[in-house]
């Protein structure tokens, strides 16, 4: 972590802190398949609205599928 921020304090175990405490503000840069998706804390997606719509549709499908499962 370059700048852990207050949400990561105290930083005794970096791996655990990242998994349990980190959020999107702690992410400086993201590369996917060699392409920058986030740089200098800014998303670089061309069409963020389409991404949000795709995410909402996926969430809806997963929720519907989960509710259709028989009880344990």
PDB file of N, CA, C and O in Angstrom:
ATOM      1  N   UNK A   1       0.837  -1.176   0.000  1.00  0.00           N
ATOM      2  CA  UNK A   1       0.000   0.000   0.000  1.00  0.00           C
ATOM      3  C   UNK A   1       0.881   1.238   0.000  1.00  0.00           C
ATOM      4  O   UNK A   1       1.737   1.386   0.863  1.00  0.00           O
ATOM      5  N   UNK A   2       0.646   2.101  -0.946  1.00  0.00           N
ATOM      6  CA  UNK A   2       1.434   3.327  -1.007  1.00  0.00           C
ATOM      7  C   UNK A   2       1.002   4.303   0.076  1.00  0.00           C
ATOM      8  O   UNK A   2       1.816   4.925   0.728  1.00  0.00           O
ATOM      9  N   UNK A   3      -0.286   4.461   0.248  1.00  0.00           N
ATOM     10  CA  UNK A   3      -0.845   5.360   1.259  1.00  0.00           C
ATOM     11  C   UNK A   3      -2.050   4.646   1.862  1.00  0.00           C
ATOM     12  O   UNK A   3      -3.148   4.698   1.317  1.00  0.00           O
ATOM     13  N   UNK A   4      -1.857   3.962   2.975  1.00  0.00           N
ATOM     14  CA  UNK A   4      -2.934   3.132   3.496  1.00  0.00           C
ATOM     15  C   UNK A   4      -4.187   3.883   3.927  1.00  0.00           C
ATOM     16  O   UNK A   4      -5.265   3.325   3.941  1.00  0.00           O
ATOM     17  N   UNK A   5      -4.112   5.122   4.289  1.00  0.00           N
ATOM     18  CA  UNK A   5      -5.288   5.873   4.711  1.00  0.00           C
ATOM     19  C   UNK A   5      -5.734   5.491   6.106  1.00  0.00           C
ATOM     20  O   UNK A   5      -5.338   4.476   6.665  1.00  0.00           O
ATOM     21  N   UNK A   6      -6.594   6.314   6.670  1.00  0.00           N
ATOM     22  CA  UNK A   6      -7.039   6.093   8.046  1.00  0.00           C
ATOM     23  C   UNK A   6      -7.877   4.824   8.196  1.00  0.00           C
ATOM     24  O   UNK A   6      -7.894   4.232   9.258  1.00  0.00           O
ATOM     25  N   UNK A   7      -8.586   4.404   7.150  1.00  0.00           N
ATOM     26  CA  UNK A   7      -9.400   3.197   7.275  1.00  0.00           C
ATOM     27  C   UNK A   7      -8.551   1.939   7.411  1.00  0.00           C
ATOM     28  O   UNK A   7      -9.062   0.887   7.760  1.00  0.00           O
ATOM     29  N   UNK A   8      -7.261   2.045   7.184  1.00  0.00           N
ATOM     30  CA  UNK A   8      -6.362   0.892   7.271  1.00  0.00           C
ATOM     31  C   UNK A   8      -5.523   0.911   8.552  1.00  0.00           C
ATOM     32  O   UNK A   8      -4.665   0.076   8.739  1.00  0.00           O
ATOM     33  N   UNK A   9      -5.768   1.839   9.433  1.00  0.00           N
ATOM     34  CA  UNK A   9      -4.954   1.997  10.639  1.00  0.00           C
ATOM     35  C   UNK A   9      -5.519   1.153  11.769  1.00  0.00           C
ATOM     36  O   UNK A   9      -6.746   1.111  11.936  1.00  0.00           O
ATOM     37  N   UNK A  10      -4.752   0.467  12.589  1.00  0.00           N
ATOM     38  CA  UNK A  10      -3.316   0.273  12.483  1.00  0.00           C
ATOM     39  C   UNK A  10      -2.992  -0.832  11.483  1.00  0.00           C
ATOM     40  O   UNK A  10      -3.700  -1.835  11.419  1.00  0.00           O
ATOM     41  N   UNK A  11      -1.953  -0.649  10.724  1.00  0.00           N
ATOM     42  CA  UNK A  11      -1.562  -1.598   9.688  1.00  0.00           C
ATOM     43  C   UNK A  11      -0.490  -2.524  10.235  1.00  0.00           C
ATOM     44  O   UNK A  11       0.694  -2.273  10.126  1.00  0.00           O
ATOM     45  N   UNK A  12      -0.944  -3.600  10.864  1.00  0.00           N
ATOM     46  CA  UNK A  12      -0.016  -4.589  11.423  1.00  0.00           C
ATOM     47  C   UNK A  12       0.185  -5.746  10.456  1.00  0.00           C
ATOM     48  O   UNK A  12       1.269  -6.295  10.349  1.00  0.00           O
ATOM     49  N   UNK A  13      -0.863  -6.150   9.779  1.00  0.00           N
ATOM     50  CA  UNK A  13      -0.819  -7.257   8.833  1.00  0.00           C
ATOM     51  C   UNK A  13      -1.443  -6.760   7.532  1.00  0.00           C
ATOM     52  O   UNK A  13      -2.664  -6.683   7.405  1.00  0.00           O
ATOM     53  N   UNK A  14      -0.603  -6.408   6.567  1.00  0.00           N
ATOM     54  CA  UNK A  14      -1.082  -5.771   5.336  1.00  0.00           C
ATOM     55  C   UNK A  14      -2.096  -6.627   4.588  1.00  0.00           C
ATOM     56  O   UNK A  14      -3.127  -6.121   4.142  1.00  0.00           O
ATOM     57  N   UNK A  15      -1.843  -7.924   4.449  1.00  0.00           N
ATOM     58  CA  UNK A  15      -2.760  -8.782   3.690  1.00  0.00           C
ATOM     59  C   UNK A  15      -4.142  -8.819   4.342  1.00  0.00           C
ATOM     60  O   UNK A  15      -5.164  -8.677   3.668  1.00  0.00           O
ATOM     61  N   UNK A  16      -4.198  -8.987   5.651  1.00  0.00           N
ATOM     62  CA  UNK A  16      -5.483  -9.024   6.350  1.00  0.00           C
ATOM     63  C   UNK A  16      -6.184  -7.672   6.263  1.00  0.00           C
ATOM     64  O   UNK A  16      -7.393  -7.602   6.038  1.00  0.00           O
ATOM     65  N   UNK A  17      -5.440  -6.603   6.415  1.00  0.00           N
ATOM     66  CA  UNK A  17      -6.031  -5.269   6.345  1.00  0.00           C
ATOM     67  C   UNK A  17      -6.636  -5.005   4.975  1.00  0.00           C
ATOM     68  O   UNK A  17      -7.729  -4.441   4.868  1.00  0.00           O
ATOM     69  N   UNK A  18      -5.954  -5.429   3.922  1.00  0.00           N
ATOM     70  CA  UNK A  18      -6.469  -5.218   2.565  1.00  0.00           C
ATOM     71  C   UNK A  18      -7.782  -5.966   2.371  1.00  0.00           C
ATOM     72  O   UNK A  18      -8.752  -5.426   1.846  1.00  0.00           O
ATOM     73  N   UNK A  19      -7.837  -7.200   2.843  1.00  0.00           N
ATOM     74  CA  UNK A  19      -9.037  -8.016   2.653  1.00  0.00           C
ATOM     75  C   UNK A  19     -10.194  -7.524   3.515  1.00  0.00           C
ATOM     76  O   UNK A  19     -11.343  -7.498   3.079  1.00  0.00           O
ATOM     77  N   UNK A  20      -9.914  -7.114   4.753  1.00  0.00           N
ATOM     78  CA  UNK A  20     -10.998  -6.797   5.682  1.00  0.00           C
ATOM     79  C   UNK A  20     -11.341  -5.316   5.790  1.00  0.00           C
ATOM     80  O   UNK A  20     -12.439  -4.983   6.219  1.00  0.00           O
ATOM     81  N   UNK A  21     -10.435  -4.416   5.421  1.00  0.00           N
ATOM     82  CA  UNK A  21     -10.659  -2.999   5.662  1.00  0.00           C
ATOM     83  C   UNK A  21     -10.576  -2.103   4.434  1.00  0.00           C
ATOM     84  O   UNK A  21     -11.100  -0.991   4.452  1.00  0.00           O
ATOM     85  N   UNK A  22      -9.908  -2.548   3.385  1.00  0.00           N
ATOM     86  CA  UNK A  22      -9.688  -1.681   2.225  1.00  0.00           C
ATOM     87  C   UNK A  22     -10.990  -1.427   1.468  1.00  0.00           C
ATOM     88  O   UNK A  22     -11.925  -2.217   1.510  1.00  0.00           O
ATOM     89  N   UNK A  23     -11.040  -0.291   0.798  1.00  0.00           N
ATOM     90  CA  UNK A  23     -12.165   0.025  -0.087  1.00  0.00           C
ATOM     91  C   UNK A  23     -11.615   0.659  -1.356  1.00  0.00           C
ATOM     92  O   UNK A  23     -10.405   0.770  -1.528  1.00  0.00           O
ATOM     93  N   UNK A  24     -12.477   1.076  -2.252  1.00  0.00           N
ATOM     94  CA  UNK A  24     -12.028   1.595  -3.550  1.00  0.00           C
ATOM     95  C   UNK A  24     -11.139   2.830  -3.443  1.00  0.00           C
ATOM     96  O   UNK A  24     -10.344   3.097  -4.337  1.00  0.00           O
ATOM     97  N   UNK A  25     -11.228   3.574  -2.356  1.00  0.00           N
ATOM     98  CA  UNK A  25     -10.373   4.758  -2.224  1.00  0.00           C
ATOM     99  C   UNK A  25      -8.915   4.380  -1.977  1.00  0.00           C
ATOM    100  O   UNK A  25      -8.025   5.199  -2.178  1.00  0.00           O
ATOM    101  N   UNK A  26      -8.661   3.151  -1.563  1.00  0.00           N
ATOM    102  CA  UNK A  26      -7.288   2.692  -1.335  1.00  0.00           C
ATOM    103  C   UNK A  26      -6.622   2.187  -2.619  1.00  0.00           C
ATOM    104  O   UNK A  26      -5.434   1.900  -2.618  1.00  0.00           O
ATOM    105  N   UNK A  27      -7.387   2.077  -3.698  1.00  0.00           N
ATOM    106  CA  UNK A  27      -6.852   1.537  -4.950  1.00  0.00           C
ATOM    107  C   UNK A  27      -6.411   2.690  -5.845  1.00  0.00           C
ATOM    108  O   UNK A  27      -7.216   3.516  -6.254  1.00  0.00           O
ATOM    109  N   UNK A  28      -5.136   2.729  -6.144  1.00  0.00           N
ATOM    110  CA  UNK A  28      -4.558   3.791  -6.977  1.00  0.00           C
ATOM    111  C   UNK A  28      -4.643   3.437  -8.456  1.00  0.00           C
ATOM    112  O   UNK A  28      -5.054   4.246  -9.287  1.00  0.00           O
ATOM    113  N   UNK A  29      -4.240   2.201  -8.814  1.00  0.00           N
ATOM    114  CA  UNK A  29      -4.142   1.801 -10.206  1.00  0.00           C
ATOM    115  C   UNK A  29      -4.634   0.370 -10.379  1.00  0.00           C
ATOM    116  O   UNK A  29      -4.337  -0.478  -9.556  1.00  0.00           O
ATOM    117  N   UNK A  30      -5.383   0.136 -11.459  1.00  0.00           N
ATOM    118  CA  UNK A  30      -5.834  -1.209 -11.798  1.00  0.00           C
ATOM    119  C   UNK A  30      -5.507  -1.463 -13.260  1.00  0.00           C
ATOM    120  O   UNK A  30      -5.865  -0.667 -14.132  1.00  0.00           O
ATOM    121  N   UNK A  31      -4.826  -2.578 -13.515  1.00  0.00           N
ATOM    122  CA  UNK A  31      -4.537  -3.025 -14.879  1.00  0.00           C
ATOM    123  C   UNK A  31      -5.259  -4.345 -15.099  1.00  0.00           C
ATOM    124  O   UNK A  31      -5.176  -5.250 -14.267  1.00  0.00           O
ATOM    125  N   UNK A  32      -5.985  -4.461 -16.207  1.00  0.00           N
ATOM    126  CA  UNK A  32      -6.644  -5.706 -16.569  1.00  0.00           C
ATOM    127  C   UNK A  32      -6.186  -6.066 -17.970  1.00  0.00           C
ATOM    128  O   UNK A  32      -6.425  -5.314 -18.920  1.00  0.00           O
ATOM    129  N   UNK A  33      -5.522  -7.199 -18.074  1.00  0.00           N
ATOM    130  CA  UNK A  33      -5.038  -7.659 -19.381  1.00  0.00           C
ATOM    131  C   UNK A  33      -4.158  -6.604 -20.059  1.00  0.00           C
ATOM    132  O   UNK A  33      -4.248  -6.386 -21.261  1.00  0.00           O
ATOM    133  N   UNK A  34      -3.365  -5.905 -19.262  1.00  0.00           N
ATOM    134  CA  UNK A  34      -2.461  -4.892 -19.789  1.00  0.00           C
ATOM    135  C   UNK A  34      -3.098  -3.545 -20.087  1.00  0.00           C
ATOM    136  O   UNK A  34      -2.447  -2.654 -20.636  1.00  0.00           O
ATOM    137  N   UNK A  35      -4.373  -3.394 -19.757  1.00  0.00           N
ATOM    138  CA  UNK A  35      -5.092  -2.146 -20.029  1.00  0.00           C
ATOM    139  C   UNK A  35      -5.427  -1.465 -18.706  1.00  0.00           C
ATOM    140  O   UNK A  35      -5.964  -2.096 -17.793  1.00  0.00           O
ATOM    141  N   UNK A  36      -5.105  -0.178 -18.599  1.00  0.00           N
ATOM    142  CA  UNK A  36      -5.456   0.573 -17.393  1.00  0.00           C
ATOM    143  C   UNK A  36      -6.967   0.722 -17.299  1.00  0.00           C
ATOM    144  O   UNK A  36      -7.616   1.176 -18.234  1.00  0.00           O
ATOM    145  N   UNK A  37      -7.518   0.320 -16.146  1.00  0.00           N
ATOM    146  CA  UNK A  37      -8.947   0.496 -15.877  1.00  0.00           C
ATOM    147  C   UNK A  37      -9.163   1.583 -14.825  1.00  0.00           C
ATOM    148  O   UNK A  37     -10.223   2.168 -14.750  1.00  0.00           O
ATOM    149  N   UNK A  38      -8.137   1.792 -14.006  1.00  0.00           N
ATOM    150  CA  UNK A  38      -8.153   2.867 -13.015  1.00  0.00           C
ATOM    151  C   UNK A  38      -6.722   3.375 -12.903  1.00  0.00           C
ATOM    152  O   UNK A  38      -5.779   2.599 -12.841  1.00  0.00           O
ATOM    153  N   UNK A  39      -6.574   4.692 -12.911  1.00  0.00           N
ATOM    154  CA  UNK A  39      -5.246   5.299 -12.830  1.00  0.00           C
ATOM    155  C   UNK A  39      -5.358   6.590 -12.036  1.00  0.00           C
ATOM    156  O   UNK A  39      -6.271   7.378 -12.263  1.00  0.00           O
ATOM    157  N   UNK A  40      -4.439   6.783 -11.083  1.00  0.00           N
ATOM    158  CA  UNK A  40      -4.465   7.964 -10.215  1.00  0.00           C
ATOM    159  C   UNK A  40      -5.819   8.114  -9.511  1.00  0.00           C
ATOM    160  O   UNK A  40      -6.383   9.206  -9.450  1.00  0.00           O
ATOM    161  N   UNK A  41      -6.368   6.994  -9.054  1.00  0.00           N
ATOM    162  CA  UNK A  41      -7.638   6.950  -8.319  1.00  0.00           C
ATOM    163  C   UNK A  41      -8.855   7.281  -9.188  1.00  0.00           C
ATOM    164  O   UNK A  41      -9.942   7.500  -8.672  1.00  0.00           O
ATOM    165  N   UNK A  42      -8.715   7.329 -10.508  1.00  0.00           N
ATOM    166  CA  UNK A  42      -9.837   7.676 -11.386  1.00  0.00           C
ATOM    167  C   UNK A  42     -10.170   6.502 -12.290  1.00  0.00           C
ATOM    168  O   UNK A  42      -9.288   5.928 -12.926  1.00  0.00           O
ATOM    169  N   UNK A  43     -11.478   6.149 -12.378  1.00  0.00           N
ATOM    170  CA  UNK A  43     -11.915   5.108 -13.297  1.00  0.00           C
ATOM    171  C   UNK A  43     -11.755   5.595 -14.724  1.00  0.00           C
ATOM    172  O   UNK A  43     -12.029   6.747 -15.035  1.00  0.00           O
ATOM    173  N   UNK A  44     -11.328   4.698 -15.596  1.00  0.00           N
ATOM    174  CA  UNK A  44     -11.089   5.073 -16.989  1.00  0.00           C
ATOM    175  C   UNK A  44     -12.073   4.417 -17.941  1.00  0.00           C
ATOM    176  O   UNK A  44     -11.886   4.459 -19.144  1.00  0.00           O
ATOM    177  N   UNK A  45     -13.140   3.821 -17.420  1.00  0.00           N
ATOM    178  CA  UNK A  45     -14.130   3.164 -18.266  1.00  0.00           C
ATOM    179  C   UNK A  45     -14.826   4.209 -19.135  1.00  0.00           C
ATOM    180  O   UNK A  45     -15.268   5.249 -18.642  1.00  0.00           O
ATOM    181  N   UNK A  46     -14.934   3.894 -20.422  1.00  0.00           N
ATOM    182  CA  UNK A  46     -15.552   4.834 -21.362  1.00  0.00           C
ATOM    183  C   UNK A  46     -17.023   5.066 -21.055  1.00  0.00           C
ATOM    184  O   UNK A  46     -17.496   6.183 -21.054  1.00  0.00           O
ATOM    185  N   UNK A  47     -17.751   3.991 -20.804  1.00  0.00           N
ATOM    186  CA  UNK A  47     -19.186   4.117 -20.617  1.00  0.00           C
ATOM    187  C   UNK A  47     -19.561   3.544 -19.251  1.00  0.00           C
ATOM    188  O   UNK A  47     -19.992   2.393 -19.146  1.00  0.00           O
ATOM    189  N   UNK A  48     -19.428   4.338 -18.220  1.00  0.00           N
ATOM    190  CA  UNK A  48     -19.695   3.894 -16.861  1.00  0.00           C
ATOM    191  C   UNK A  48     -21.167   3.540 -16.674  1.00  0.00           C
ATOM    192  O   UNK A  48     -21.500   2.587 -15.968  1.00  0.00           O
ATOM    193  N   UNK A  49     -22.081   4.248 -17.326  1.00  0.00           N
ATOM    194  CA  UNK A  49     -23.509   3.959 -17.201  1.00  0.00           C
ATOM    195  C   UNK A  49     -23.821   2.547 -17.698  1.00  0.00           C
ATOM    196  O   UNK A  49     -24.591   1.816 -17.077  1.00  0.00           O
ATOM    197  N   UNK A  50     -23.222   2.148 -18.816  1.00  0.00           N
ATOM    198  CA  UNK A  50     -23.447   0.800 -19.349  1.00  0.00           C
ATOM    199  C   UNK A  50     -22.895  -0.241 -18.382  1.00  0.00           C
ATOM    200  O   UNK A  50     -23.496  -1.297 -18.182  1.00  0.00           O
ATOM    201  N   UNK A  51     -21.772   0.043 -17.760  1.00  0.00           N
ATOM    202  CA  UNK A  51     -21.196  -0.862 -16.771  1.00  0.00           C
ATOM    203  C   UNK A  51     -22.110  -1.023 -15.569  1.00  0.00           C
ATOM    204  O   UNK A  51     -22.288  -2.127 -15.047  1.00  0.00           O
ATOM    205  N   UNK A  52     -22.707   0.081 -15.130  1.00  0.00           N
ATOM    206  CA  UNK A  52     -23.642   0.021 -14.001  1.00  0.00           C
ATOM    207  C   UNK A  52     -24.872  -0.791 -14.361  1.00  0.00           C
ATOM    208  O   UNK A  52     -25.375  -1.581 -13.556  1.00  0.00           O
ATOM    209  N   UNK A  53     -25.388  -0.612 -15.578  1.00  0.00           N
ATOM    210  CA  UNK A  53     -26.550  -1.377 -16.029  1.00  0.00           C
ATOM    211  C   UNK A  53     -26.226  -2.871 -16.095  1.00  0.00           C
ATOM    212  O   UNK A  53     -27.033  -3.705 -15.684  1.00  0.00           O
ATOM    213  N   UNK A  54     -25.053  -3.201 -16.581  1.00  0.00           N
ATOM    214  CA  UNK A  54     -24.633  -4.599 -16.674  1.00  0.00           C
ATOM    215  C   UNK A  54     -24.511  -5.205 -15.275  1.00  0.00           C
ATOM    216  O   UNK A  54     -24.929  -6.339 -15.037  1.00  0.00           O
ATOM    217  N   UNK A  55     -23.961  -4.443 -14.349  1.00  0.00           N
ATOM    218  CA  UNK A  55     -23.831  -4.905 -12.969  1.00  0.00           C
ATOM    219  C   UNK A  55     -25.202  -5.134 -12.342  1.00  0.00           C
ATOM    220  O   UNK A  55     -25.433  -6.152 -11.681  1.00  0.00           O
ATOM    221  N   UNK A  56     -26.128  -4.214 -12.540  1.00  0.00           N
ATOM    222  CA  UNK A  56     -27.474  -4.341 -11.976  1.00  0.00           C
ATOM    223  C   UNK A  56     -28.182  -5.567 -12.535  1.00  0.00           C
ATOM    224  O   UNK A  56     -28.850  -6.306 -11.796  1.00  0.00           O
ATOM    225  N   UNK A  57     -28.042  -5.835 -13.828  1.00  0.00           N
ATOM    226  CA  UNK A  57     -28.661  -7.007 -14.438  1.00  0.00           C
ATOM    227  C   UNK A  57     -28.060  -8.288 -13.876  1.00  0.00           C
ATOM    228  O   UNK A  57     -28.776  -9.252 -13.584  1.00  0.00           O
ATOM    229  N   UNK A  58     -26.760  -8.299 -13.695  1.00  0.00           N
ATOM    230  CA  UNK A  58     -26.089  -9.461 -13.122  1.00  0.00           C
ATOM    231  C   UNK A  58     -26.551  -9.701 -11.686  1.00  0.00           C
ATOM    232  O   UNK A  58     -26.844 -10.833 -11.295  1.00  0.00           O
ATOM    233  N   UNK A  59     -26.618  -8.637 -10.900  1.00  0.00           N
ATOM    234  CA  UNK A  59     -27.067  -8.748  -9.509  1.00  0.00           C
ATOM    235  C   UNK A  59     -28.486  -9.296  -9.448  1.00  0.00           C
ATOM    236  O   UNK A  59     -28.798 -10.182  -8.649  1.00  0.00           O
ATOM    237  N   UNK A  60     -29.352  -8.809 -10.318  1.00  0.00           N
ATOM    238  CA  UNK A  60     -30.735  -9.262 -10.355  1.00  0.00           C
ATOM    239  C   UNK A  60     -30.820 -10.747 -10.709  1.00  0.00           C
ATOM    240  O   UNK A  60     -31.568 -11.507 -10.083  1.00  0.00           O
ATOM    241  N   UNK A  61     -30.044 -11.170 -11.699  1.00  0.00           N
ATOM    242  CA  UNK A  61     -30.051 -12.574 -12.109  1.00  0.00           C
ATOM    243  C   UNK A  61     -29.556 -13.469 -10.986  1.00  0.00           C
ATOM    244  O   UNK A  61     -30.163 -14.504 -10.678  1.00  0.00           O
ATOM    245  N   UNK A  62     -28.471 -13.081 -10.337  1.00  0.00           N
ATOM    246  CA  UNK A  62     -27.922 -13.881  -9.241  1.00  0.00           C
ATOM    247  C   UNK A  62     -28.915 -13.977  -8.088  1.00  0.00           C
ATOM    248  O   UNK A  62     -29.123 -15.052  -7.521  1.00  0.00           O
ATOM    249  N   UNK A  63     -29.547 -12.861  -7.745  1.00  0.00           N
ATOM    250  CA  UNK A  63     -30.531 -12.859  -6.656  1.00  0.00           C
ATOM    251  C   UNK A  63     -31.719 -13.764  -6.998  1.00  0.00           C
ATOM    252  O   UNK A  63     -32.172 -14.553  -6.162  1.00  0.00           O
ATOM    253  N   UNK A  64     -32.207 -13.681  -8.213  1.00  0.00           N
ATOM    254  CA  UNK A  64     -33.331 -14.523  -8.657  1.00  0.00           C
ATOM    255  C   UNK A  64     -32.949 -16.001  -8.607  1.00  0.00           C
ATOM    256  O   UNK A  64     -33.699 -16.837  -8.096  1.00  0.00           O
ATOM    257  N   UNK A  65     -31.765 -16.323  -9.108  1.00  0.00           N
ATOM    258  CA  UNK A  65     -31.304 -17.714  -9.096  1.00  0.00           C
ATOM    259  C   UNK A  65     -31.144 -18.231  -7.667  1.00  0.00           C
ATOM    260  O   UNK A  65     -31.497 -19.374  -7.364  1.00  0.00           O
ATOM    261  N   UNK A  66     -30.629 -17.388  -6.775  1.00  0.00           N
ATOM    262  CA  UNK A  66     -30.434 -17.800  -5.390  1.00  0.00           C
ATOM    263  C   UNK A  66     -31.774 -18.068  -4.711  1.00  0.00           C
ATOM    264  O   UNK A  66     -31.922 -19.051  -3.989  1.00  0.00           O
ATOM    265  N   UNK A  67     -32.734 -17.208  -4.937  1.00  0.00           N
ATOM    266  CA  UNK A  67     -34.055 -17.384  -4.325  1.00  0.00           C
ATOM    267  C   UNK A  67     -34.768 -18.637  -4.839  1.00  0.00           C
ATOM    268  O   UNK A  67     -35.637 -19.177  -4.154  1.00  0.00           O
ATOM    269  N   UNK A  68     -34.417 -19.087  -6.024  1.00  0.00           N
ATOM    270  CA  UNK A  68     -35.051 -20.277  -6.592  1.00  0.00           C
ATOM    271  C   UNK A  68     -34.460 -21.574  -6.031  1.00  0.00           C
ATOM    272  O   UNK A  68     -35.034 -22.649  -6.255  1.00  0.00           O
ATOM    273  N   UNK A  69     -33.343 -21.493  -5.331  1.00  0.00           N
ATOM    274  CA  UNK A  69     -32.732 -22.685  -4.760  1.00  0.00           C
ATOM    275  C   UNK A  69     -33.604 -23.268  -3.659  1.00  0.00           C
ATOM    276  O   UNK A  69     -34.245 -22.519  -2.900  1.00  0.00           O
ATOM    277  N   UNK A  70     -33.642 -24.602  -3.543  1.00  0.00           N
ATOM    278  CA  UNK A  70     -34.397 -25.201  -2.443  1.00  0.00           C
ATOM    279  C   UNK A  70     -33.714 -24.915  -1.121  1.00  0.00           C
ATOM    280  O   UNK A  70     -32.501 -24.749  -1.063  1.00  0.00           O
ATOM    281  N   UNK A  71     -34.484 -24.867  -0.031  1.00  0.00           N
ATOM    282  CA  UNK A  71     -33.867 -24.624   1.263  1.00  0.00           C
ATOM    283  C   UNK A  71     -32.914 -25.772   1.647  1.00  0.00           C
ATOM    284  O   UNK A  71     -33.111 -26.884   1.193  1.00  0.00           O
ATOM    285  N   UNK A  72     -31.916 -25.468   2.464  1.00  0.00           N
ATOM    286  CA  UNK A  72     -30.951 -26.517   2.835  1.00  0.00           C
ATOM    287  C   UNK A  72     -31.583 -27.606   3.694  1.00  0.00           C
ATOM    288  O   UNK A  72     -32.562 -27.496   4.302  1.00  0.00           O
TER     289      UNK A  72
END
